[in-house]
CSV table of C-alpha atoms in Angstrom, one decimal:
chain,number,residue,atom,x,y,z
B,1,MET,CA,7.9,-24.6,22.0
B,2,ASP,CA,4.3,-24.2,21.1
B,3,ASN,CA,2.8,-21.2,19.4
B,4,GLN,CA,1.9,-19.6,23.0
B,5,GLU,CA,5.3,-20.2,24.3
B,6,LEU,CA,6.8,-18.6,21.4
B,7,VAL,CA,4.5,-15.7,21.4
B,8,ALA,CA,5.2,-15.1,25.3
B,9,GLN,CA,8.9,-15.4,24.6
B,10,LEU,CA,8.7,-12.9,21.9
B,11,VAL,CA,6.8,-10.1,23.9
B,12,ALA,CA,9.2,-10.7,26.8
B,13,ASN,CA,12.0,-10.0,24.8
B,14,ALA,CA,10.1,-6.9,23.0
B,15,ARG,CA,9.2,-5.4,26.6
B,16,GLN,CA,12.9,-5.5,27.8
B,17,ALA,CA,13.9,-4.1,24.5
B,18,LEU,CA,11.2,-1.3,25.2
B,19,ALA,CA,12.2,-0.5,28.5
B,20,GLU,CA,15.8,0.3,27.5
B,21,PHE,CA,14.7,1.8,24.2
B,22,GLU,CA,12.4,4.7,25.7
B,23,HIS,CA,15.0,6.1,27.5
B,24,TYR,CA,16.8,7.1,24.0
B,25,THR,CA,17.6,10.5,23.1
B,26,GLN,CA,16.1,11.9,19.7
B,27,GLU,CA,19.9,11.6,18.5
B,28,GLN,CA,20.0,7.9,19.2
B,29,VAL,CA,16.6,7.3,17.9
B,30,ASP,CA,17.3,8.8,14.7
B,31,ALA,CA,20.8,6.9,14.4
B,32,CYS,CA,19.1,3.8,14.8
B,33,VAL,CA,16.4,4.8,12.5
B,34,ASN,CA,19.0,5.8,9.8
B,35,ALA,CA,20.9,2.7,10.4
B,36,VAL,CA,18.2,0.4,9.6
B,37,LEU,CA,17.4,2.3,6.3
B,38,ASP,CA,21.1,2.1,5.2
B,39,ALA,CA,21.5,-1.3,5.8
B,40,PHE,CA,17.8,-2.1,4.1
B,41,GLY,CA,19.0,0.1,0.8
B,42,ALA,CA,22.4,-1.6,0.8
B,43,HIS,CA,20.6,-5.0,0.1
B,44,ALA,CA,17.5,-3.6,-1.9
B,45,GLU,CA,18.3,-5.8,-4.8
B,46,GLU,CA,19.4,-8.9,-2.9
B,47,LEU,CA,16.2,-8.8,-1.1
B,48,ALA,CA,14.2,-8.1,-4.1
B,49,ARG,CA,15.4,-11.5,-5.7
B,50,GLU,CA,14.7,-13.3,-2.9
B,51,ALA,CA,11.1,-12.1,-2.5
B,52,VAL,CA,10.4,-13.0,-6.2
B,53,GLU,CA,12.0,-16.3,-5.9
B,54,GLU,CA,10.2,-16.8,-2.8
B,55,THR,CA,6.7,-15.9,-3.7
B,56,ARG,CA,6.7,-16.0,-7.1
B,57,LEU,CA,5.0,-12.7,-7.6
B,58,GLY,CA,5.5,-10.0,-9.2
B,59,ASP,CA,8.3,-8.2,-11.2
B,60,LEU,CA,11.8,-8.4,-10.2
B,61,ALA,CA,13.0,-4.9,-11.8
B,62,ALA,CA,9.6,-3.2,-10.1
B,63,LYS,CA,10.7,-4.9,-6.8
B,64,ILE,CA,14.4,-3.9,-7.0
B,65,GLU,CA,13.2,-0.1,-7.6
B,66,LYS,CA,10.9,-0.4,-4.6
B,67,ASN,CA,13.6,-1.6,-2.3
B,68,ALA,CA,15.9,0.9,-3.4
B,69,GLY,CA,13.8,4.0,-3.4
B,70,SER,CA,11.8,3.5,-0.3
B,71,PRO,CA,14.8,4.3,2.3
B,72,ASP,CA,15.0,7.7,0.5
B,73,GLY,CA,11.1,8.4,0.9
B,74,ILE,CA,11.3,7.5,4.5
B,75,HIS,CA,14.5,9.7,5.4
B,76,HIS,CA,12.7,12.8,3.6
B,77,ALA,CA,9.3,12.1,6.0
B,78,LEU,CA,11.3,11.7,8.8
B,79,ASP,CA,13.9,14.2,8.5
B,80,GLY,CA,14.4,16.6,11.2
B,81,LYS,CA,11.0,15.2,12.7
B,82,LYS,CA,10.8,15.6,16.7
B,83,SER,CA,9.7,12.2,18.1
B,84,VAL,CA,11.1,12.3,21.7
B,85,GLY,CA,10.3,14.4,24.7
B,86,ILE,CA,8.7,17.7,24.0
B,87,ILE,CA,7.9,18.1,20.3
B,88,GLY,CA,6.2,21.3,20.2
B,89,TYR,CA,3.9,24.1,21.5
B,90,ASP,CA,0.6,25.5,20.8
B,91,GLU,CA,1.3,29.0,22.1
B,92,GLU,CA,-2.3,30.1,21.8
B,93,ASN,CA,-3.9,27.5,23.8
B,94,LYS,CA,-0.9,27.3,26.5
B,95,LEU,CA,0.0,23.6,25.8
B,96,ALA,CA,3.2,21.7,25.3
B,97,LEU,CA,3.1,18.3,23.5
B,98,VAL,CA,5.2,15.4,24.8
B,99,ALA,CA,5.7,12.5,22.3
B,100,LYS,CA,5.9,8.9,24.1
B,101,PRO,CA,6.0,5.5,22.8
B,102,LYS,CA,3.0,3.3,22.2
B,103,GLY,CA,4.8,0.2,22.9
B,104,ILE,CA,5.2,-3.1,21.2
B,105,MET,CA,4.2,-3.0,17.5
B,106,CYS,CA,2.8,-6.4,15.8
B,107,SER,CA,3.5,-5.6,12.0
B,108,VAL,CA,1.3,-8.6,9.9
B,109,ALA,CA,3.4,-8.4,6.4
B,110,PRO,CA,1.9,-9.5,3.3
B,111,CYS,CA,3.4,-11.9,0.7
B,112,THR,CA,2.8,-9.1,-2.1
B,113,ASN,CA,5.3,-6.2,-0.5
B,114,PRO,CA,7.3,-8.6,2.2
B,115,ASN,CA,10.5,-6.0,2.1
B,116,VAL,CA,9.1,-2.7,1.8
B,117,THR,CA,6.4,-3.4,4.5
B,118,ALA,CA,9.0,-4.8,7.1
B,119,ILE,CA,11.3,-1.5,6.5
B,120,PHE,CA,8.5,1.0,6.7
B,121,ASN,CA,7.1,-0.1,9.7
B,122,ALA,CA,10.2,-0.9,11.2
B,123,ALA,CA,11.4,2.7,10.6
B,124,TYR,CA,8.2,4.6,11.6
B,125,ALA,CA,8.2,2.4,14.9
B,126,LEU,CA,11.6,2.9,16.0
B,127,LYS,CA,11.0,6.7,15.2
B,128,GLY,CA,8.6,6.8,18.2
B,129,ARG,CA,10.7,4.3,20.3
B,130,ASN,CA,8.5,1.4,19.9
B,131,VAL,CA,9.6,-2.0,19.2
B,132,LEU,CA,8.6,-4.4,16.4
B,133,ILE,CA,7.4,-8.0,16.1
B,134,VAL,CA,6.8,-9.1,12.2
B,135,ALA,CA,4.6,-11.7,11.6
B,136,PRO,CA,5.3,-12.9,7.7
B,137,HIS,CA,2.8,-14.4,5.3
B,138,PRO,CA,4.1,-17.9,5.3
B,139,ARG,CA,4.6,-17.4,1.5
B,140,ALA,CA,7.2,-14.7,2.0
B,141,LYS,CA,8.7,-16.2,5.6
B,142,LYS,CA,12.2,-16.3,4.2
B,143,SER,CA,12.6,-13.1,2.7
B,144,THR,CA,10.7,-11.2,5.5
B,145,LEU,CA,13.0,-12.6,8.0
B,146,HIS,CA,16.2,-11.8,6.2
B,147,THR,CA,14.9,-8.2,6.2
B,148,VAL,CA,14.6,-8.1,9.6
B,149,GLN,CA,18.1,-10.0,10.1
B,150,ILE,CA,19.6,-7.0,8.0
B,151,MET,CA,18.0,-4.4,10.0
B,152,ASN,CA,19.0,-6.2,13.4
B,153,ASP,CA,22.6,-6.3,12.3
B,154,ALA,CA,22.8,-2.8,11.7
B,155,LEU,CA,21.2,-1.9,15.1
B,156,ALA,CA,23.6,-4.4,16.9
B,157,ALA,CA,26.7,-2.5,15.2
B,158,LEU,CA,25.1,0.5,16.9
B,159,GLY,CA,24.8,-1.1,20.4
B,160,ALA,CA,21.3,-0.7,20.5
B,161,PRO,CA,19.1,-2.9,22.8
B,162,LYS,CA,18.7,-6.4,21.6
B,163,ASN,CA,15.3,-7.2,20.2
B,164,LEU,CA,14.0,-4.2,18.9
B,165,LEU,CA,13.0,-6.0,16.0
B,166,GLN,CA,11.9,-9.4,15.6
B,167,CYS,CA,10.3,-11.8,13.3
B,168,ILE,CA,8.4,-14.8,13.6
B,169,GLU,CA,10.5,-17.8,11.8
B,170,GLU,CA,7.7,-20.2,11.5
B,171,PRO,CA,4.3,-18.0,10.8
B,172,SER,CA,1.2,-19.4,11.1
B,173,ILE,CA,-2.4,-18.1,11.5
B,174,GLU,CA,-2.8,-18.8,15.2
B,175,CYS,CA,0.6,-17.4,15.7
B,176,THR,CA,-0.3,-14.3,14.3
B,177,GLN,CA,-3.5,-14.2,16.2
B,178,LEU,CA,-1.9,-14.7,19.4
B,179,LEU,CA,0.7,-12.2,18.7
B,180,MET,CA,-1.9,-9.8,17.7
B,181,GLN,CA,-3.4,-10.2,21.0
B,182,ALA,CA,-0.3,-10.1,23.2
B,183,SER,CA,0.9,-6.6,21.2
B,184,ASP,CA,0.1,-3.2,22.1
B,185,VAL,CA,-0.6,-2.1,18.5
B,186,ILE,CA,-1.1,-3.6,15.4
B,187,ILE,CA,-0.2,-2.6,11.9
B,188,ALA,CA,-2.2,-5.1,9.7
B,189,THR,CA,-1.1,-5.0,5.9
B,190,GLY,CA,-2.8,-7.8,4.2
B,191,GLY,CA,-6.0,-9.6,2.9
B,192,ALA,CA,-9.3,-8.6,4.5
B,193,ALA,CA,-9.7,-11.4,7.0
B,194,MET,CA,-6.1,-10.6,8.7
B,195,VAL,CA,-7.4,-6.9,9.1
B,196,ARG,CA,-10.8,-7.9,10.4
B,197,SER,CA,-8.8,-10.3,13.1
B,198,ALA,CA,-6.5,-7.3,13.9
B,199,TYR,CA,-9.4,-5.0,14.8
B,200,SER,CA,-11.0,-7.9,16.8
B,201,SER,CA,-7.9,-8.5,18.6
B,202,GLY,CA,-8.7,-6.0,21.7
B,203,HIS,CA,-5.9,-3.8,20.7
B,204,PRO,CA,-5.3,-0.6,18.6
B,205,ALA,CA,-4.9,-1.5,14.9
B,206,PHE,CA,-4.3,0.1,11.8
B,207,GLY,CA,-5.5,-1.6,8.6
B,208,VAL,CA,-5.9,-1.3,4.9
B,209,GLY,CA,-8.7,-1.6,2.6
B,210,PRO,CA,-9.2,-3.4,-0.7
B,211,GLY,CA,-7.7,-1.2,-3.7
B,212,ASN,CA,-9.6,-0.8,-6.4
B,213,VAL,CA,-8.2,2.6,-8.1
B,214,GLN,CA,-10.6,4.2,-10.6
B,215,THR,CA,-9.1,6.6,-13.2
B,216,ILE,CA,-11.5,9.3,-15.0
B,217,ILE,CA,-9.9,11.0,-17.8
B,218,ASP,CA,-11.4,14.6,-18.6
B,219,LYS,CA,-12.0,15.4,-22.1
B,220,GLY,CA,-9.3,17.4,-24.1
B,221,PHE,CA,-6.6,16.3,-21.5
B,222,ASN,CA,-3.4,15.1,-23.2
B,223,TYR,CA,-4.4,11.2,-23.7
B,224,LYS,CA,-1.0,10.1,-24.4
B,225,GLU,CA,0.1,11.6,-21.0
B,226,ALA,CA,-2.9,9.8,-19.3
B,227,ALA,CA,-2.3,6.4,-21.1
B,228,GLU,CA,1.6,6.5,-20.2
B,229,GLN,CA,0.7,6.8,-16.5
B,230,ILE,CA,-2.3,4.4,-16.5
B,231,VAL,CA,-0.2,1.8,-18.2
B,232,ALA,CA,2.7,2.2,-15.7
B,233,GLY,CA,0.3,2.2,-12.6
B,234,ARG,CA,-1.3,-1.1,-13.7
B,235,SER,CA,1.8,-2.9,-14.9
B,236,TYR,CA,4.0,-1.7,-12.1
B,237,ASP,CA,5.2,-5.3,-10.1
B,238,ASN,CA,2.7,-6.9,-12.4
B,239,GLY,CA,-0.4,-5.2,-10.6
B,240,LEU,CA,0.4,-6.0,-7.2
B,241,ILE,CA,0.4,-2.6,-5.9
B,242,CYS,CA,-3.0,-1.7,-4.2
B,243,ALA,CA,-2.9,1.8,-5.6
B,244,GLY,CA,-2.3,0.7,-9.3
B,245,ASN,CA,-4.9,2.0,-11.6
B,246,GLN,CA,-8.2,-0.5,-12.0
B,247,SER,CA,-9.6,1.5,-14.8
B,248,ALA,CA,-9.9,3.9,-17.6
B,249,ILE,CA,-13.3,5.9,-17.8
B,250,TYR,CA,-12.6,8.0,-20.7
B,251,PRO,CA,-14.7,10.3,-23.0
B,252,ALA,CA,-16.7,8.5,-25.6
B,253,ALA,CA,-16.5,11.0,-28.0
B,254,ASP,CA,-12.8,10.7,-28.2
B,255,GLU,CA,-12.8,6.9,-28.2
B,256,ALA,CA,-10.6,6.2,-31.3
B,257,GLU,CA,-7.8,8.9,-29.9
B,258,PHE,CA,-7.7,7.4,-26.3
B,259,LEU,CA,-7.5,4.0,-27.3
B,260,ALA,CA,-5.0,4.8,-29.7
B,261,ALA,CA,-2.8,6.1,-27.0
B,262,MET,CA,-3.4,3.3,-24.8
B,263,LYS,CA,-2.2,1.0,-27.2
B,264,GLU,CA,0.8,3.1,-27.9
B,265,ALA,CA,1.6,2.9,-24.4
B,266,GLY,CA,1.4,-0.8,-24.2
B,267,ALA,CA,-2.1,-1.9,-23.7
B,268,TYR,CA,-3.6,-4.5,-25.5
B,269,TYR,CA,-7.5,-3.8,-26.0
B,270,VAL,CA,-10.2,-6.3,-26.0
B,271,SER,CA,-13.6,-5.3,-26.7
B,272,ASP,CA,-15.5,-8.2,-28.0
B,273,ASP,CA,-17.8,-9.8,-25.9
B,274,GLU,CA,-16.6,-13.5,-26.0
B,275,THR,CA,-13.0,-12.7,-25.6
B,276,VAL,CA,-13.8,-10.4,-22.8
B,277,GLN,CA,-16.1,-13.1,-21.3
B,278,LYS,CA,-13.0,-15.4,-21.5
B,279,PHE,CA,-10.5,-13.3,-19.4
B,280,ARG,CA,-13.9,-12.5,-16.6
B,281,THR,CA,-14.1,-16.7,-16.2
B,282,ALA,CA,-10.5,-16.8,-16.1
B,283,LEU,CA,-10.0,-13.9,-13.6
B,284,PHE,CA,-13.2,-14.3,-11.5
B,285,PRO,CA,-14.0,-18.0,-11.6
B,286,ASP,CA,-16.8,-17.9,-9.2
B,287,GLY,CA,-17.8,-14.5,-10.4
B,288,ARG,CA,-17.0,-12.6,-7.4
B,289,HIS,CA,-13.1,-13.8,-6.0
B,290,ILE,CA,-10.1,-13.1,-7.9
B,291,ASN,CA,-8.2,-16.2,-9.1
B,292,SER,CA,-5.3,-16.5,-6.6
B,293,LYS,CA,-3.0,-18.1,-9.5
B,294,LEU,CA,-3.2,-15.2,-11.5
B,295,VAL,CA,-2.3,-12.5,-8.7
B,296,GLY,CA,1.0,-10.9,-9.6
B,297,GLN,CA,1.5,-12.7,-13.0
B,298,TYR,CA,2.4,-11.5,-16.4
B,299,PRO,CA,0.0,-10.3,-19.1
B,300,LYS,CA,0.8,-13.7,-21.1
B,301,ASP,CA,0.4,-15.8,-18.1
B,302,ILE,CA,-3.1,-14.3,-17.8
B,303,ALA,CA,-3.9,-14.6,-21.5
B,304,ASP,CA,-2.7,-18.1,-21.6
B,305,ALA,CA,-5.0,-18.7,-18.6
B,306,ALA,CA,-8.1,-17.3,-20.8
B,307,GLY,CA,-7.0,-19.1,-23.7
B,308,VAL,CA,-6.5,-15.9,-25.6
B,309,GLU,CA,-3.2,-15.0,-27.6
B,310,ILE,CA,-1.8,-11.4,-27.2
B,311,PRO,CA,1.3,-9.6,-28.7
B,312,GLU,CA,4.5,-10.1,-27.0
B,313,TRP,CA,4.5,-6.1,-26.6
B,314,THR,CA,1.7,-5.9,-24.2
B,315,ARG,CA,2.3,-4.4,-21.0
B,316,ILE,CA,-1.5,-4.5,-19.6
B,317,ILE,CA,-4.6,-6.1,-20.9
B,318,LEU,CA,-7.5,-3.6,-21.2
B,319,LEU,CA,-10.7,-5.2,-21.5
B,320,LYS,CA,-14.0,-3.4,-22.6
B,321,VAL,CA,-16.8,-2.8,-19.9
B,322,ASP,CA,-20.1,-1.4,-20.5
B,323,LYS,CA,-21.0,1.7,-18.4
B,324,ALA,CA,-24.4,0.2,-17.7
B,325,ASN,CA,-22.6,-2.6,-16.0
B,326,ALA,CA,-20.8,-0.6,-13.7
B,327,GLY,CA,-20.4,-2.0,-10.0
B,328,ALA,CA,-21.8,-5.1,-8.9
B,329,LYS,CA,-23.1,-6.1,-12.4
B,330,ASP,CA,-19.8,-7.0,-13.4
B,331,ALA,CA,-17.0,-8.8,-11.7
B,332,LEU,CA,-14.3,-7.0,-13.7
B,333,CYS,CA,-15.3,-3.8,-11.8
B,334,ALA,CA,-13.5,-5.2,-8.6
B,335,GLU,CA,-10.0,-5.0,-7.9
B,336,LYS,CA,-7.8,-7.0,-10.0
B,337,MET,CA,-4.4,-7.7,-8.6
B,338,CYS,CA,-2.4,-8.2,-12.1
B,339,PRO,CA,-1.6,-6.3,-14.9
B,340,VAL,CA,-5.5,-6.2,-16.3
B,341,THR,CA,-7.6,-2.9,-16.3
B,342,ILE,CA,-11.1,-2.1,-17.7
B,343,ALA,CA,-11.8,0.3,-20.4
B,344,ILE,CA,-15.4,2.4,-19.7
B,345,ALA,CA,-16.6,5.2,-22.3
B,346,VAL,CA,-18.8,7.7,-20.8
B,347,ASP,CA,-20.6,10.8,-22.0
B,348,SER,CA,-19.2,13.6,-19.4
B,349,PHE,CA,-17.0,13.9,-16.7
B,350,GLU,CA,-19.9,13.9,-14.1
B,351,GLU,CA,-20.9,10.4,-15.7
B,352,GLY,CA,-17.3,9.5,-15.1
B,353,VAL,CA,-17.5,10.0,-11.5
B,354,ALA,CA,-20.6,8.4,-11.2
B,355,VAL,CA,-19.3,5.5,-12.9
B,356,ALA,CA,-16.2,5.3,-10.7
B,357,LYS,CA,-18.5,5.6,-7.6
B,358,ALA,CA,-20.1,2.7,-8.6
B,359,ASN,CA,-17.2,0.7,-9.2
B,360,LEU,CA,-15.8,1.5,-5.7
B,361,LEU,CA,-18.8,0.9,-3.6
B,362,TYR,CA,-18.6,-2.7,-5.3
B,363,GLU,CA,-15.1,-2.8,-4.1
B,364,GLY,CA,-12.3,-0.4,-2.8
B,365,ALA,CA,-14.3,2.4,-1.0
B,366,GLY,CA,-12.0,4.5,1.0
B,367,HIS,CA,-8.6,3.5,-1.0
B,368,SER,CA,-7.8,5.7,-3.5
B,369,ALA,CA,-8.8,7.0,-7.3
B,370,VAL,CA,-7.3,9.5,-10.2
B,371,VAL,CA,-8.5,12.2,-12.5
B,372,HIS,CA,-6.8,13.3,-15.6
B,373,THR,CA,-7.9,17.0,-16.0
B,374,TYR,CA,-6.6,20.7,-16.6
B,375,ASP,CA,-9.6,21.9,-14.7
B,376,ASP,CA,-9.1,22.1,-10.6
B,377,LYS,CA,-12.8,22.4,-10.2
B,378,LYS,CA,-13.4,19.0,-11.7
B,379,ALA,CA,-10.7,17.4,-9.5
B,380,GLU,CA,-12.6,19.1,-6.8
B,381,TYR,CA,-15.7,17.9,-7.5
B,382,ALA,CA,-14.4,14.5,-7.7
B,383,GLY,CA,-12.8,14.6,-4.6
B,384,VAL,CA,-15.8,15.7,-3.2
B,385,GLU,CA,-18.3,12.9,-4.6
B,386,LEU,CA,-16.0,9.9,-4.7
B,387,PRO,CA,-15.5,8.0,-1.1
B,388,VAL,CA,-12.2,7.8,-1.2
B,389,SER,CA,-9.4,9.0,1.0
B,390,ARG,CA,-6.9,10.0,-1.7
B,391,LEU,CA,-7.5,11.6,-5.1
B,392,LEU,CA,-4.7,11.9,-6.9
B,393,VAL,CA,-4.7,14.5,-9.8
B,394,ASN,CA,-2.6,13.9,-12.9
B,395,GLN,CA,-0.6,10.7,-11.5
B,396,PRO,CA,-0.4,7.1,-11.8
B,397,GLY,CA,-2.3,5.3,-9.1
B,398,ILE,CA,1.0,4.2,-7.4
B,399,PHE,CA,1.6,7.4,-6.2
B,400,ALA,CA,-1.2,7.2,-3.7
B,401,ALA,CA,2.2,5.7,-1.4
B,402,ASN,CA,3.9,8.7,-2.7
B,403,PRO,CA,7.0,6.4,-3.5
B,404,ALA,CA,8.5,9.1,-5.7
B,405,LEU,CA,8.1,11.8,-3.3
B,406,ALA,CA,5.9,13.8,-6.2
B,407,ASN,CA,3.2,14.8,-3.9
B,408,GLY,CA,2.4,15.8,-0.5
B,409,LEU,CA,1.3,12.5,1.3
B,410,ASN,CA,3.5,10.6,3.4
B,411,PRO,CA,5.4,8.0,1.7
B,412,THR,CA,4.1,4.5,3.2
B,413,SER,CA,3.4,1.0,2.6
B,414,THR,CA,-0.1,1.2,4.6
B,415,LEU,CA,-2.7,3.1,3.1
B,416,GLY,CA,-5.5,3.7,5.5
B,417,CYS,CA,-9.1,3.7,4.0
B,418,GLY,CA,-11.2,5.2,6.8
B,419,SER,CA,-14.6,3.9,7.8
B,420,TRP,CA,-15.4,2.9,4.1
B,421,GLY,CA,-12.6,0.0,4.6
B,422,ASN,CA,-13.4,-0.6,8.2
B,423,ASN,CA,-10.1,1.4,9.1
B,424,SER,CA,-9.3,3.3,11.9
B,425,ILE,CA,-7.4,6.1,9.7
B,426,SER,CA,-8.0,7.6,6.3
B,427,GLU,CA,-4.6,8.5,5.3
B,428,ASN,CA,-0.9,7.1,4.8
B,429,LEU,CA,0.3,5.7,7.8
B,430,THR,CA,3.4,7.1,9.4
B,431,TYR,CA,5.3,7.5,12.7
B,432,GLU,CA,3.0,10.2,14.0
B,433,HIS,CA,0.4,7.5,14.4
B,434,LEU,CA,2.4,5.4,16.4
B,435,ILE,CA,3.4,7.8,19.1
B,436,ASN,CA,1.3,8.9,22.1
B,437,ILE,CA,1.1,12.5,23.1
B,438,SER,CA,0.6,14.0,26.3
B,439,ARG,CA,-0.3,17.6,26.7
B,440,ILE,CA,0.9,20.0,29.6
B,441,ALA,CA,-1.9,22.2,29.9
B,442,TRP,CA,-1.6,25.7,31.6
B,443,ILE,CA,-4.4,28.5,32.4
B,444,LYS,CA,-5.1,30.3,29.5
B,445,GLN,CA,-4.9,34.1,29.9
């Protein structure tokens, strides 16, 4: 069977499942969603081990934590939410809102997060009575397929329609492109080229943009607290999370105190130009694009590639960058999908915002940023000035996806970056983006 025949069969299966599933009640839909969440959670550690073994990316403990915690976040996000039939009324405008499925969803899944991408997209698609076909990354095909099989087994036990969830077993670029062209809606969680392909497919698409989360620390903030959160956000899963902290923009007047706090939290600081250059060359061999061999690796692996010895206690590598070189003047100001971040000293909070903006406009505009401040007005100033869809206040960058249910953002694996990132949404993807809403309109009196 060639790729065209394969995709045609997958889509035919999906159409049949969709025809059955769209007649499900809210209670039946919620039962399906809960079944896949519970099944995924029961296999969280197993799937994490498979993902690390297959992809050789990231940190096992972090992946286990992500897999185990994601179902709870999704349960919280969906509990009590209506997605079938009449879901609400606008009494003032005399409108009734009716939810209807969008159809066949194509989920382009990355190798960096093969398990959680599948569970988030499956749960949100099913909540809207849609069907989902997953196109895995070739590097994570076994782990992604197993994730879908586990969810399908749970649905089968409920007697749900067959083929609500499907997965390409032998993925390829051609097969994924054909699937995107044949689906009704695309959720593209992957590299920039794949996201562009999704938007050119002729169908509605939800994509993501590169992350380059800038972190600004206000003078007088608790530097120990900020350092612990920055190191936690940058080291998590060996830096694979797109919302991990990519910089520490701190008050120059308190440099010694701040850097001491970073060291205590596990950051190895490199300030001399020669050594920084070794890391710059290892990370960006051509001066612009990240060395794929270092993505998702441990600090020691990165240091070895740079020919530099670092202490065993190192959780992240912290490289000095001059504020005058913010943005396109220094490749280190771009996204680094590994436990490496940059340290930039500034003379004021406002200057810190300007530096962060320059870095974001170089790469990562539309994604997220972090401020550590006790002054709400400064947080609002940064939120107005920075080209980001999410500004986190006094949190690790990874909370942009709200994995710990610590803020009001939707838990998700797809962080929309708005027009800055060439995306259709500037918020966290959830089931509401995957339903059509009809409006019944009466005459207003």
